[in-house]
Amino acid sequence: MTTPQTIKPMQVMVHGRVEASRNHEGVRYTRIITPAPDAYSRPQTVEVRSKAPFGAKGDEVKVVCQLGGYTRKPFDFKDKATGEIFKVTPVDMTLDAVDA
């Protein structure tokens, strides 16, 4: 997949190795493990959605993605120290490959 020269707002460059991929209802989900920032850190793992495959297992890839997200169902959380109850709304982020 070709990458544009400039990254637009809400876009990110993902660089790493393809760990696995799967197809679900016409959408390709590719799990990528990124290099660790240093010898004492863990590598990050992300999942990128795309229309077509952009690498096989073990391939090093660079892909520009559109960052998105959505909220899930809110739930109550009780602070153990104070007993105060908070409403927490989880947010899930998505990465969609930008077609060149």
PDB file of N, CA and C in Angstrom:
ATOM      1  N   MET A   1       0.858  -1.171   0.000  1.00  0.00           N
ATOM      2  CA  MET A   1       0.000   0.000   0.000  1.00  0.00           C
ATOM      3  C   MET A   1       0.903   1.232   0.000  1.00  0.00           C
ATOM      4  N   THR A   2       0.629   2.162  -0.888  1.00  0.00           N
ATOM      5  CA  THR A   2       1.437   3.384  -0.948  1.00  0.00           C
ATOM      6  C   THR A   2       0.986   4.358   0.126  1.00  0.00           C
ATOM      7  N   THR A   3       1.935   5.110   0.632  1.00  0.00           N
ATOM      8  CA  THR A   3       1.601   6.065   1.678  1.00  0.00           C
ATOM      9  C   THR A   3       1.761   7.478   1.152  1.00  0.00           C
ATOM     10  N   PRO A   4       0.809   8.358   1.431  1.00  0.00           N
ATOM     11  CA  PRO A   4       0.937   9.739   0.983  1.00  0.00           C
ATOM     12  C   PRO A   4       2.091  10.447   1.697  1.00  0.00           C
ATOM     13  N   GLN A   5       2.569  11.544   1.106  1.00  0.00           N
ATOM     14  CA  GLN A   5       3.694  12.282   1.683  1.00  0.00           C
ATOM     15  C   GLN A   5       3.308  12.980   2.977  1.00  0.00           C
ATOM     16  N   THR A   6       2.088  13.467   3.080  1.00  0.00           N
ATOM     17  CA  THR A   6       1.681  14.190   4.283  1.00  0.00           C
ATOM     18  C   THR A   6       0.537  13.464   4.964  1.00  0.00           C
ATOM     19  N   ILE A   7       0.552  13.536   6.265  1.00  0.00           N
ATOM     20  CA  ILE A   7      -0.509  12.929   7.069  1.00  0.00           C
ATOM     21  C   ILE A   7      -1.504  14.035   7.395  1.00  0.00           C
ATOM     22  N   LYS A   8      -2.770  13.774   7.144  1.00  0.00           N
ATOM     23  CA  LYS A   8      -3.829  14.745   7.408  1.00  0.00           C
ATOM     24  C   LYS A   8      -4.296  14.627   8.860  1.00  0.00           C
ATOM     25  N   PRO A   9      -5.057  15.611   9.328  1.00  0.00           N
ATOM     26  CA  PRO A   9      -5.595  15.510  10.695  1.00  0.00           C
ATOM     27  C   PRO A   9      -6.390  14.210  10.876  1.00  0.00           C
ATOM     28  N   MET A  10      -6.235  13.617  12.039  1.00  0.00           N
ATOM     29  CA  MET A  10      -6.901  12.369  12.419  1.00  0.00           C
ATOM     30  C   MET A  10      -6.366  11.159  11.653  1.00  0.00           C
ATOM     31  N   GLN A  11      -5.167  11.277  11.073  1.00  0.00           N
ATOM     32  CA  GLN A  11      -4.513  10.145  10.435  1.00  0.00           C
ATOM     33  C   GLN A  11      -3.232   9.815  11.193  1.00  0.00           C
ATOM     34  N   VAL A  12      -2.844   8.537  11.160  1.00  0.00           N
ATOM     35  CA  VAL A  12      -1.618   8.083  11.809  1.00  0.00           C
ATOM     36  C   VAL A  12      -0.890   7.116  10.884  1.00  0.00           C
ATOM     37  N   MET A  13       0.441   7.040  11.041  1.00  0.00           N
ATOM     38  CA  MET A  13       1.243   6.065  10.301  1.00  0.00           C
ATOM     39  C   MET A  13       1.507   4.893  11.244  1.00  0.00           C
ATOM     40  N   VAL A  14       1.109   3.713  10.832  1.00  0.00           N
ATOM     41  CA  VAL A  14       1.364   2.505  11.611  1.00  0.00           C
ATOM     42  C   VAL A  14       2.493   1.749  10.918  1.00  0.00           C
ATOM     43  N   HIS A  15       3.525   1.416  11.683  1.00  0.00           N
ATOM     44  CA  HIS A  15       4.676   0.694  11.157  1.00  0.00           C
ATOM     45  C   HIS A  15       4.923  -0.500  12.062  1.00  0.00           C
ATOM     46  N   GLY A  16       4.996  -1.677  11.477  1.00  0.00           N
ATOM     47  CA  GLY A  16       5.243  -2.862  12.276  1.00  0.00           C
ATOM     48  C   GLY A  16       5.191  -4.133  11.458  1.00  0.00           C
ATOM     49  N   ARG A  17       5.063  -5.254  12.160  1.00  0.00           N
ATOM     50  CA  ARG A  17       5.034  -6.569  11.513  1.00  0.00           C
ATOM     51  C   ARG A  17       3.634  -7.163  11.623  1.00  0.00           C
ATOM     52  N   VAL A  18       3.145  -7.715  10.531  1.00  0.00           N
ATOM     53  CA  VAL A  18       1.828  -8.362  10.522  1.00  0.00           C
ATOM     54  C   VAL A  18       1.907  -9.638  11.344  1.00  0.00           C
ATOM     55  N   GLU A  19       1.053  -9.707  12.365  1.00  0.00           N
ATOM     56  CA  GLU A  19       1.009 -10.879  13.240  1.00  0.00           C
ATOM     57  C   GLU A  19      -0.078 -11.867  12.785  1.00  0.00           C
ATOM     58  N   ALA A  20      -1.202 -11.321  12.334  1.00  0.00           N
ATOM     59  CA  ALA A  20      -2.310 -12.166  11.878  1.00  0.00           C
ATOM     60  C   ALA A  20      -3.300 -11.299  11.121  1.00  0.00           C
ATOM     61  N   SER A  21      -4.161 -11.942  10.341  1.00  0.00           N
ATOM     62  CA  SER A  21      -5.251 -11.209   9.693  1.00  0.00           C
ATOM     63  C   SER A  21      -6.437 -12.142   9.527  1.00  0.00           C
ATOM     64  N   ARG A  22      -7.602 -11.524   9.456  1.00  0.00           N
ATOM     65  CA  ARG A  22      -8.835 -12.299   9.279  1.00  0.00           C
ATOM     66  C   ARG A  22      -9.801 -11.470   8.454  1.00  0.00           C
ATOM     67  N   ASN A  23     -10.773 -12.138   7.876  1.00  0.00           N
ATOM     68  CA  ASN A  23     -11.786 -11.482   7.072  1.00  0.00           C
ATOM     69  C   ASN A  23     -13.137 -11.693   7.733  1.00  0.00           C
ATOM     70  N   HIS A  24     -13.914 -10.617   7.888  1.00  0.00           N
ATOM     71  CA  HIS A  24     -15.243 -10.737   8.482  1.00  0.00           C
ATOM     72  C   HIS A  24     -16.190  -9.806   7.737  1.00  0.00           C
ATOM     73  N   GLU A  25     -17.192 -10.392   7.110  1.00  0.00           N
ATOM     74  CA  GLU A  25     -18.218  -9.647   6.378  1.00  0.00           C
ATOM     75  C   GLU A  25     -17.612  -8.647   5.401  1.00  0.00           C
ATOM     76  N   GLY A  26     -16.612  -9.098   4.644  1.00  0.00           N
ATOM     77  CA  GLY A  26     -16.012  -8.269   3.604  1.00  0.00           C
ATOM     78  C   GLY A  26     -14.987  -7.256   4.080  1.00  0.00           C
ATOM     79  N   VAL A  27     -14.664  -7.261   5.367  1.00  0.00           N
ATOM     80  CA  VAL A  27     -13.670  -6.333   5.912  1.00  0.00           C
ATOM     81  C   VAL A  27     -12.475  -7.152   6.398  1.00  0.00           C
ATOM     82  N   ARG A  28     -11.270  -6.725   6.024  1.00  0.00           N
ATOM     83  CA  ARG A  28     -10.035  -7.377   6.447  1.00  0.00           C
ATOM     84  C   ARG A  28      -9.559  -6.727   7.738  1.00  0.00           C
ATOM     85  N   TYR A  29      -9.288  -7.516   8.763  1.00  0.00           N
ATOM     86  CA  TYR A  29      -8.755  -7.054  10.040  1.00  0.00           C
ATOM     87  C   TYR A  29      -7.331  -7.587  10.158  1.00  0.00           C
ATOM     88  N   THR A  30      -6.358  -6.680  10.228  1.00  0.00           N
ATOM     89  CA  THR A  30      -4.956  -7.068  10.286  1.00  0.00           C
ATOM     90  C   THR A  30      -4.364  -6.634  11.614  1.00  0.00           C
ATOM     91  N   ARG A  31      -3.834  -7.597  12.370  1.00  0.00           N
ATOM     92  CA  ARG A  31      -3.202  -7.307  13.659  1.00  0.00           C
ATOM     93  C   ARG A  31      -1.716  -7.054  13.420  1.00  0.00           C
ATOM     94  N   ILE A  32      -1.242  -5.890  13.885  1.00  0.00           N
ATOM     95  CA  ILE A  32       0.140  -5.474  13.670  1.00  0.00           C
ATOM     96  C   ILE A  32       0.807  -5.261  15.021  1.00  0.00           C
ATOM     97  N   ILE A  33       2.013  -5.811  15.164  1.00  0.00           N
ATOM     98  CA  ILE A  33       2.807  -5.573  16.367  1.00  0.00           C
ATOM     99  C   ILE A  33       3.888  -4.565  15.987  1.00  0.00           C
ATOM    100  N   THR A  34       4.022  -3.518  16.796  1.00  0.00           N
ATOM    101  CA  THR A  34       4.961  -2.444  16.487  1.00  0.00           C
ATOM    102  C   THR A  34       6.274  -2.669  17.238  1.00  0.00           C
ATOM    103  N   PRO A  35       7.362  -2.082  16.761  1.00  0.00           N
ATOM    104  CA  PRO A  35       8.619  -2.217  17.488  1.00  0.00           C
ATOM    105  C   PRO A  35       8.514  -1.552  18.864  1.00  0.00           C
ATOM    106  N   ALA A  36       9.156  -2.134  19.854  1.00  0.00           N
ATOM    107  CA  ALA A  36       9.187  -1.530  21.191  1.00  0.00           C
ATOM    108  C   ALA A  36      10.040  -0.265  21.129  1.00  0.00           C
ATOM    109  N   PRO A  37       9.652   0.780  21.876  1.00  0.00           N
ATOM    110  CA  PRO A  37      10.420   2.033  21.848  1.00  0.00           C
ATOM    111  C   PRO A  37      11.847   1.885  22.386  1.00  0.00           C
ATOM    112  N   ASP A  38      12.045   0.957  23.322  1.00  0.00           N
ATOM    113  CA  ASP A  38      13.388   0.711  23.862  1.00  0.00           C
ATOM    114  C   ASP A  38      13.455  -0.715  24.405  1.00  0.00           C
ATOM    115  N   ALA A  39      14.612  -1.095  24.886  1.00  0.00           N
ATOM    116  CA  ALA A  39      14.838  -2.472  25.328  1.00  0.00           C
ATOM    117  C   ALA A  39      14.013  -2.867  26.543  1.00  0.00           C
ATOM    118  N   TYR A  40      13.446  -1.903  27.261  1.00  0.00           N
ATOM    119  CA  TYR A  40      12.719  -2.198  28.496  1.00  0.00           C
ATOM    120  C   TYR A  40      11.208  -2.012  28.362  1.00  0.00           C
ATOM    121  N   SER A  41      10.738  -1.755  27.172  1.00  0.00           N
ATOM    122  CA  SER A  41       9.310  -1.528  26.922  1.00  0.00           C
ATOM    123  C   SER A  41       8.714  -2.687  26.131  1.00  0.00           C
ATOM    124  N   ARG A  42       7.420  -2.811  26.251  1.00  0.00           N
ATOM    125  CA  ARG A  42       6.703  -3.809  25.458  1.00  0.00           C
ATOM    126  C   ARG A  42       6.303  -3.207  24.111  1.00  0.00           C
ATOM    127  N   PRO A  43       6.271  -4.034  23.067  1.00  0.00           N
ATOM    128  CA  PRO A  43       5.750  -3.540  21.792  1.00  0.00           C
ATOM    129  C   PRO A  43       4.233  -3.347  21.892  1.00  0.00           C
ATOM    130  N   GLN A  44       3.698  -2.463  21.084  1.00  0.00           N
ATOM    131  CA  GLN A  44       2.258  -2.219  21.045  1.00  0.00           C
ATOM    132  C   GLN A  44       1.632  -3.109  19.975  1.00  0.00           C
ATOM    133  N   THR A  45       0.383  -3.446  20.154  1.00  0.00           N
ATOM    134  CA  THR A  45      -0.365  -4.218  19.166  1.00  0.00           C
ATOM    135  C   THR A  45      -1.602  -3.431  18.780  1.00  0.00           C
ATOM    136  N   VAL A  46      -1.823  -3.282  17.465  1.00  0.00           N
ATOM    137  CA  VAL A  46      -2.994  -2.574  16.963  1.00  0.00           C
ATOM    138  C   VAL A  46      -3.668  -3.434  15.904  1.00  0.00           C
ATOM    139  N   GLU A  47      -4.925  -3.120  15.625  1.00  0.00           N
ATOM    140  CA  GLU A  47      -5.660  -3.811  14.571  1.00  0.00           C
ATOM    141  C   GLU A  47      -6.146  -2.774  13.568  1.00  0.00           C
ATOM    142  N   VAL A  48      -5.874  -3.030  12.288  1.00  0.00           N
ATOM    143  CA  VAL A  48      -6.229  -2.112  11.214  1.00  0.00           C
ATOM    144  C   VAL A  48      -7.279  -2.776  10.335  1.00  0.00           C
ATOM    145  N   ARG A  49      -8.354  -2.021  10.057  1.00  0.00           N
ATOM    146  CA  ARG A  49      -9.389  -2.505   9.140  1.00  0.00           C
ATOM    147  C   ARG A  49      -9.058  -2.009   7.734  1.00  0.00           C
ATOM    148  N   SER A  50      -9.335  -2.847   6.730  1.00  0.00           N
ATOM    149  CA  SER A  50      -9.101  -2.440   5.346  1.00  0.00           C
ATOM    150  C   SER A  50     -10.029  -3.207   4.425  1.00  0.00           C
ATOM    151  N   LYS A  51     -10.104  -2.733   3.171  1.00  0.00           N
ATOM    152  CA  LYS A  51     -10.924  -3.413   2.173  1.00  0.00           C
ATOM    153  C   LYS A  51     -10.183  -4.600   1.571  1.00  0.00           C
ATOM    154  N   ALA A  52      -8.848  -4.474   1.489  1.00  0.00           N
ATOM    155  CA  ALA A  52      -8.030  -5.516   0.872  1.00  0.00           C
ATOM    156  C   ALA A  52      -6.818  -5.784   1.756  1.00  0.00           C
ATOM    157  N   PRO A  53      -6.230  -6.978   1.627  1.00  0.00           N
ATOM    158  CA  PRO A  53      -5.027  -7.261   2.407  1.00  0.00           C
ATOM    159  C   PRO A  53      -3.873  -6.357   1.974  1.00  0.00           C
ATOM    160  N   PHE A  54      -2.997  -5.986   2.911  1.00  0.00           N
ATOM    161  CA  PHE A  54      -1.833  -5.160   2.567  1.00  0.00           C
ATOM    162  C   PHE A  54      -0.540  -5.788   3.051  1.00  0.00           C
ATOM    163  N   GLY A  55      -0.588  -7.025   3.503  1.00  0.00           N
ATOM    164  CA  GLY A  55       0.613  -7.741   3.919  1.00  0.00           C
ATOM    165  C   GLY A  55       0.251  -9.115   4.442  1.00  0.00           C
ATOM    166  N   ALA A  56       1.210 -10.034   4.328  1.00  0.00           N
ATOM    167  CA  ALA A  56       1.018 -11.395   4.831  1.00  0.00           C
ATOM    168  C   ALA A  56       1.690 -11.514   6.196  1.00  0.00           C
ATOM    169  N   LYS A  57       1.380 -12.577   6.901  1.00  0.00           N
ATOM    170  CA  LYS A  57       1.959 -12.809   8.231  1.00  0.00           C
ATOM    171  C   LYS A  57       3.483 -12.741   8.143  1.00  0.00           C
ATOM    172  N   GLY A  58       4.087 -11.951   9.040  1.00  0.00           N
ATOM    173  CA  GLY A  58       5.530 -11.802   9.071  1.00  0.00           C
ATOM    174  C   GLY A  58       6.064 -10.630   8.261  1.00  0.00           C
ATOM    175  N   ASP A  59       5.239 -10.028   7.403  1.00  0.00           N
ATOM    176  CA  ASP A  59       5.679  -8.896   6.580  1.00  0.00           C
ATOM    177  C   ASP A  59       5.814  -7.631   7.414  1.00  0.00           C
ATOM    178  N   GLU A  60       6.854  -6.838   7.118  1.00  0.00           N
ATOM    179  CA  GLU A  60       6.988  -5.494   7.689  1.00  0.00           C
ATOM    180  C   GLU A  60       6.116  -4.576   6.840  1.00  0.00           C
ATOM    181  N   VAL A  61       5.253  -3.789   7.489  1.00  0.00           N
ATOM    182  CA  VAL A  61       4.360  -2.907   6.746  1.00  0.00           C
ATOM    183  C   VAL A  61       4.390  -1.498   7.322  1.00  0.00           C
ATOM    184  N   LYS A  62       4.070  -0.538   6.459  1.00  0.00           N
ATOM    185  CA  LYS A  62       3.803   0.846   6.854  1.00  0.00           C
ATOM    186  C   LYS A  62       2.488   1.194   6.193  1.00  0.00           C
ATOM    187  N   VAL A  63       1.532   1.623   7.005  1.00  0.00           N
ATOM    188  CA  VAL A  63       0.214   1.939   6.456  1.00  0.00           C
ATOM    189  C   VAL A  63      -0.324   3.194   7.141  1.00  0.00           C
ATOM    190  N   VAL A  64      -0.872   4.093   6.318  1.00  0.00           N
ATOM    191  CA  VAL A  64      -1.516   5.300   6.849  1.00  0.00           C
ATOM    192  C   VAL A  64      -2.952   4.930   7.185  1.00  0.00           C
ATOM    193  N   CYS A  65      -3.377   5.311   8.392  1.00  0.00           N
ATOM    194  CA  CYS A  65      -4.713   4.950   8.864  1.00  0.00           C
ATOM    195  C   CYS A  65      -5.486   6.183   9.304  1.00  0.00           C
ATOM    196  N   GLN A  66      -6.783   6.106   9.127  1.00  0.00           N
ATOM    197  CA  GLN A  66      -7.696   7.116   9.643  1.00  0.00           C
ATOM    198  C   GLN A  66      -8.083   6.689  11.053  1.00  0.00           C
ATOM    199  N   LEU A  67      -7.869   7.587  12.014  1.00  0.00           N
ATOM    200  CA  LEU A  67      -8.205   7.300  13.405  1.00  0.00           C
ATOM    201  C   LEU A  67      -9.674   7.618  13.631  1.00  0.00           C
ATOM    202  N   GLY A  68     -10.391   6.705  14.242  1.00  0.00           N
ATOM    203  CA  GLY A  68     -11.799   6.915  14.563  1.00  0.00           C
ATOM    204  C   GLY A  68     -12.083   6.350  15.944  1.00  0.00           C
ATOM    205  N   GLY A  69     -13.336   6.385  16.328  1.00  0.00           N
ATOM    206  CA  GLY A  69     -13.696   5.836  17.619  1.00  0.00           C
ATOM    207  C   GLY A  69     -15.179   5.943  17.884  1.00  0.00           C
ATOM    208  N   TYR A  70     -15.599   5.282  18.942  1.00  0.00           N
ATOM    209  CA  TYR A  70     -17.007   5.301  19.344  1.00  0.00           C
ATOM    210  C   TYR A  70     -17.085   5.024  20.833  1.00  0.00           C
ATOM    211  N   THR A  71     -18.204   5.427  21.415  1.00  0.00           N
ATOM    212  CA  THR A  71     -18.409   5.183  22.847  1.00  0.00           C
ATOM    213  C   THR A  71     -19.203   3.895  23.034  1.00  0.00           C
ATOM    214  N   ARG A  72     -18.911   3.237  24.139  1.00  0.00           N
ATOM    215  CA  ARG A  72     -19.671   2.044  24.512  1.00  0.00           C
ATOM    216  C   ARG A  72     -20.643   2.402  25.621  1.00  0.00           C
ATOM    217  N   LYS A  73     -21.367   1.410  26.105  1.00  0.00           N
ATOM    218  CA  LYS A  73     -22.375   1.617  27.129  1.00  0.00           C
ATOM    219  C   LYS A  73     -21.720   2.094  28.430  1.00  0.00           C
ATOM    220  N   PRO A  74     -22.224   3.201  29.009  1.00  0.00           N
ATOM    221  CA  PRO A  74     -21.667   3.693  30.278  1.00  0.00           C
ATOM    222  C   PRO A  74     -21.949   2.725  31.427  1.00  0.00           C
ATOM    223  N   PHE A  75     -21.079   2.771  32.439  1.00  0.00           N
ATOM    224  CA  PHE A  75     -21.295   1.957  33.631  1.00  0.00           C
ATOM    225  C   PHE A  75     -20.875   2.758  34.853  1.00  0.00           C
ATOM    226  N   ASP A  76     -21.359   2.336  36.029  1.00  0.00           N
ATOM    227  CA  ASP A  76     -21.019   3.015  37.282  1.00  0.00           C
ATOM    228  C   ASP A  76     -19.731   2.434  37.856  1.00  0.00           C
ATOM    229  N   PHE A  77     -18.905   3.315  38.409  1.00  0.00           N
ATOM    230  CA  PHE A  77     -17.644   2.929  39.032  1.00  0.00           C
ATOM    231  C   PHE A  77     -17.597   3.556  40.419  1.00  0.00           C
ATOM    232  N   LYS A  78     -17.288   2.729  41.421  1.00  0.00           N
ATOM    233  CA  LYS A  78     -17.224   3.231  42.800  1.00  0.00           C
ATOM    234  C   LYS A  78     -15.761   3.393  43.216  1.00  0.00           C
ATOM    235  N   ASP A  79     -15.400   4.627  43.605  1.00  0.00           N
ATOM    236  CA  ASP A  79     -14.053   4.914  44.103  1.00  0.00           C
ATOM    237  C   ASP A  79     -13.906   4.245  45.466  1.00  0.00           C
ATOM    238  N   LYS A  80     -12.942   3.313  45.609  1.00  0.00           N
ATOM    239  CA  LYS A  80     -12.772   2.565  46.851  1.00  0.00           C
ATOM    240  C   LYS A  80     -12.351   3.460  48.008  1.00  0.00           C
ATOM    241  N   ALA A  81     -11.608   4.500  47.717  1.00  0.00           N
ATOM    242  CA  ALA A  81     -11.109   5.378  48.777  1.00  0.00           C
ATOM    243  C   ALA A  81     -12.202   6.289  49.338  1.00  0.00           C
ATOM    244  N   THR A  82     -13.040   6.847  48.456  1.00  0.00           N
ATOM    245  CA  THR A  82     -14.038   7.836  48.905  1.00  0.00           C
ATOM    246  C   THR A  82     -15.458   7.307  48.938  1.00  0.00           C
ATOM    247  N   GLY A  83     -15.711   6.199  48.207  1.00  0.00           N
ATOM    248  CA  GLY A  83     -17.072   5.675  48.124  1.00  0.00           C
ATOM    249  C   GLY A  83     -17.920   6.399  47.091  1.00  0.00           C
ATOM    250  N   GLU A  84     -17.347   7.420  46.446  1.00  0.00           N
ATOM    251  CA  GLU A  84     -18.080   8.199  45.432  1.00  0.00           C
ATOM    252  C   GLU A  84     -18.292   7.339  44.186  1.00  0.00           C
ATOM    253  N   ILE A  85     -19.467   7.477  43.583  1.00  0.00           N
ATOM    254  CA  ILE A  85     -19.806   6.715  42.381  1.00  0.00           C
ATOM    255  C   ILE A  85     -19.700   7.639  41.174  1.00  0.00           C
ATOM    256  N   PHE A  86     -18.969   7.174  40.165  1.00  0.00           N
ATOM    257  CA  PHE A  86     -18.789   7.917  38.922  1.00  0.00           C
ATOM    258  C   PHE A  86     -19.427   7.154  37.777  1.00  0.00           C
ATOM    259  N   LYS A  87     -19.878   7.869  36.773  1.00  0.00           N
ATOM    260  CA  LYS A  87     -20.359   7.266  35.529  1.00  0.00           C
ATOM    261  C   LYS A  87     -19.174   7.253  34.568  1.00  0.00           C
ATOM    262  N   VAL A  88     -18.785   6.072  34.087  1.00  0.00           N
ATOM    263  CA  VAL A  88     -17.661   5.919  33.163  1.00  0.00           C
ATOM    264  C   VAL A  88     -18.196   5.499  31.803  1.00  0.00           C
ATOM    265  N   THR A  89     -17.756   6.197  30.747  1.00  0.00           N
ATOM    266  CA  THR A  89     -18.144   5.850  29.381  1.00  0.00           C
ATOM    267  C   THR A  89     -16.895   5.427  28.621  1.00  0.00           C
ATOM    268  N   PRO A  90     -16.714   4.117  28.383  1.00  0.00           N
ATOM    269  CA  PRO A  90     -15.532   3.649  27.657  1.00  0.00           C
ATOM    270  C   PRO A  90     -15.548   4.131  26.204  1.00  0.00           C
ATOM    271  N   VAL A  91     -14.371   4.407  25.657  1.00  0.00           N
ATOM    272  CA  VAL A  91     -14.214   4.819  24.261  1.00  0.00           C
ATOM    273  C   VAL A  91     -13.288   3.818  23.575  1.00  0.00           C
ATOM    274  N   ASP A  92     -13.746   3.256  22.465  1.00  0.00           N
ATOM    275  CA  ASP A  92     -12.928   2.345  21.652  1.00  0.00           C
ATOM    276  C   ASP A  92     -12.438   3.108  20.437  1.00  0.00           C
ATOM    277  N   MET A  93     -11.134   2.971  20.133  1.00  0.00           N
ATOM    278  CA  MET A  93     -10.572   3.624  18.957  1.00  0.00           C
ATOM    279  C   MET A  93     -10.465   2.638  17.822  1.00  0.00           C
ATOM    280  N   THR A  94     -10.594   3.136  16.597  1.00  0.00           N
ATOM    281  CA  THR A  94     -10.502   2.309  15.405  1.00  0.00           C
ATOM    282  C   THR A  94      -9.426   2.879  14.490  1.00  0.00           C
ATOM    283  N   LEU A  95      -8.834   1.995  13.693  1.00  0.00           N
ATOM    284  CA  LEU A  95      -7.870   2.388  12.667  1.00  0.00           C
ATOM    285  C   LEU A  95      -8.329   1.786  11.336  1.00  0.00           C
ATOM    286  N   ASP A  96      -8.598   2.652  10.357  1.00  0.00           N
ATOM    287  CA  ASP A  96      -8.999   2.212   9.027  1.00  0.00           C
ATOM    288  C   ASP A  96      -7.918   2.610   8.037  1.00  0.00           C
ATOM    289  N   ALA A  97      -7.418   1.644   7.262  1.00  0.00           N
ATOM    290  CA  ALA A  97      -6.381   1.919   6.267  1.00  0.00           C
ATOM    291  C   ALA A  97      -6.911   2.942   5.264  1.00  0.00           C
ATOM    292  N   VAL A  98      -6.065   3.925   4.936  1.00  0.00           N
ATOM    293  CA  VAL A  98      -6.418   4.931   3.940  1.00  0.00           C
ATOM    294  C   VAL A  98      -6.021   4.372   2.582  1.00  0.00           C
ATOM    295  N   ASP A  99      -6.979   4.298   1.670  1.00  0.00           N
ATOM    296  CA  ASP A  99      -6.683   3.787   0.329  1.00  0.00           C
ATOM    297  C   ASP A  99      -5.904   4.835  -0.457  1.00  0.00           C
ATOM    298  N   ALA A 100      -4.801   4.405  -1.045  1.00  0.00           N
ATOM    299  CA  ALA A 100      -3.964   5.342  -1.804  1.00  0.00           C
ATOM    300  C   ALA A 100      -4.524   5.532  -3.190  1.00  0.00           C
TER     301      ALA A 100
END
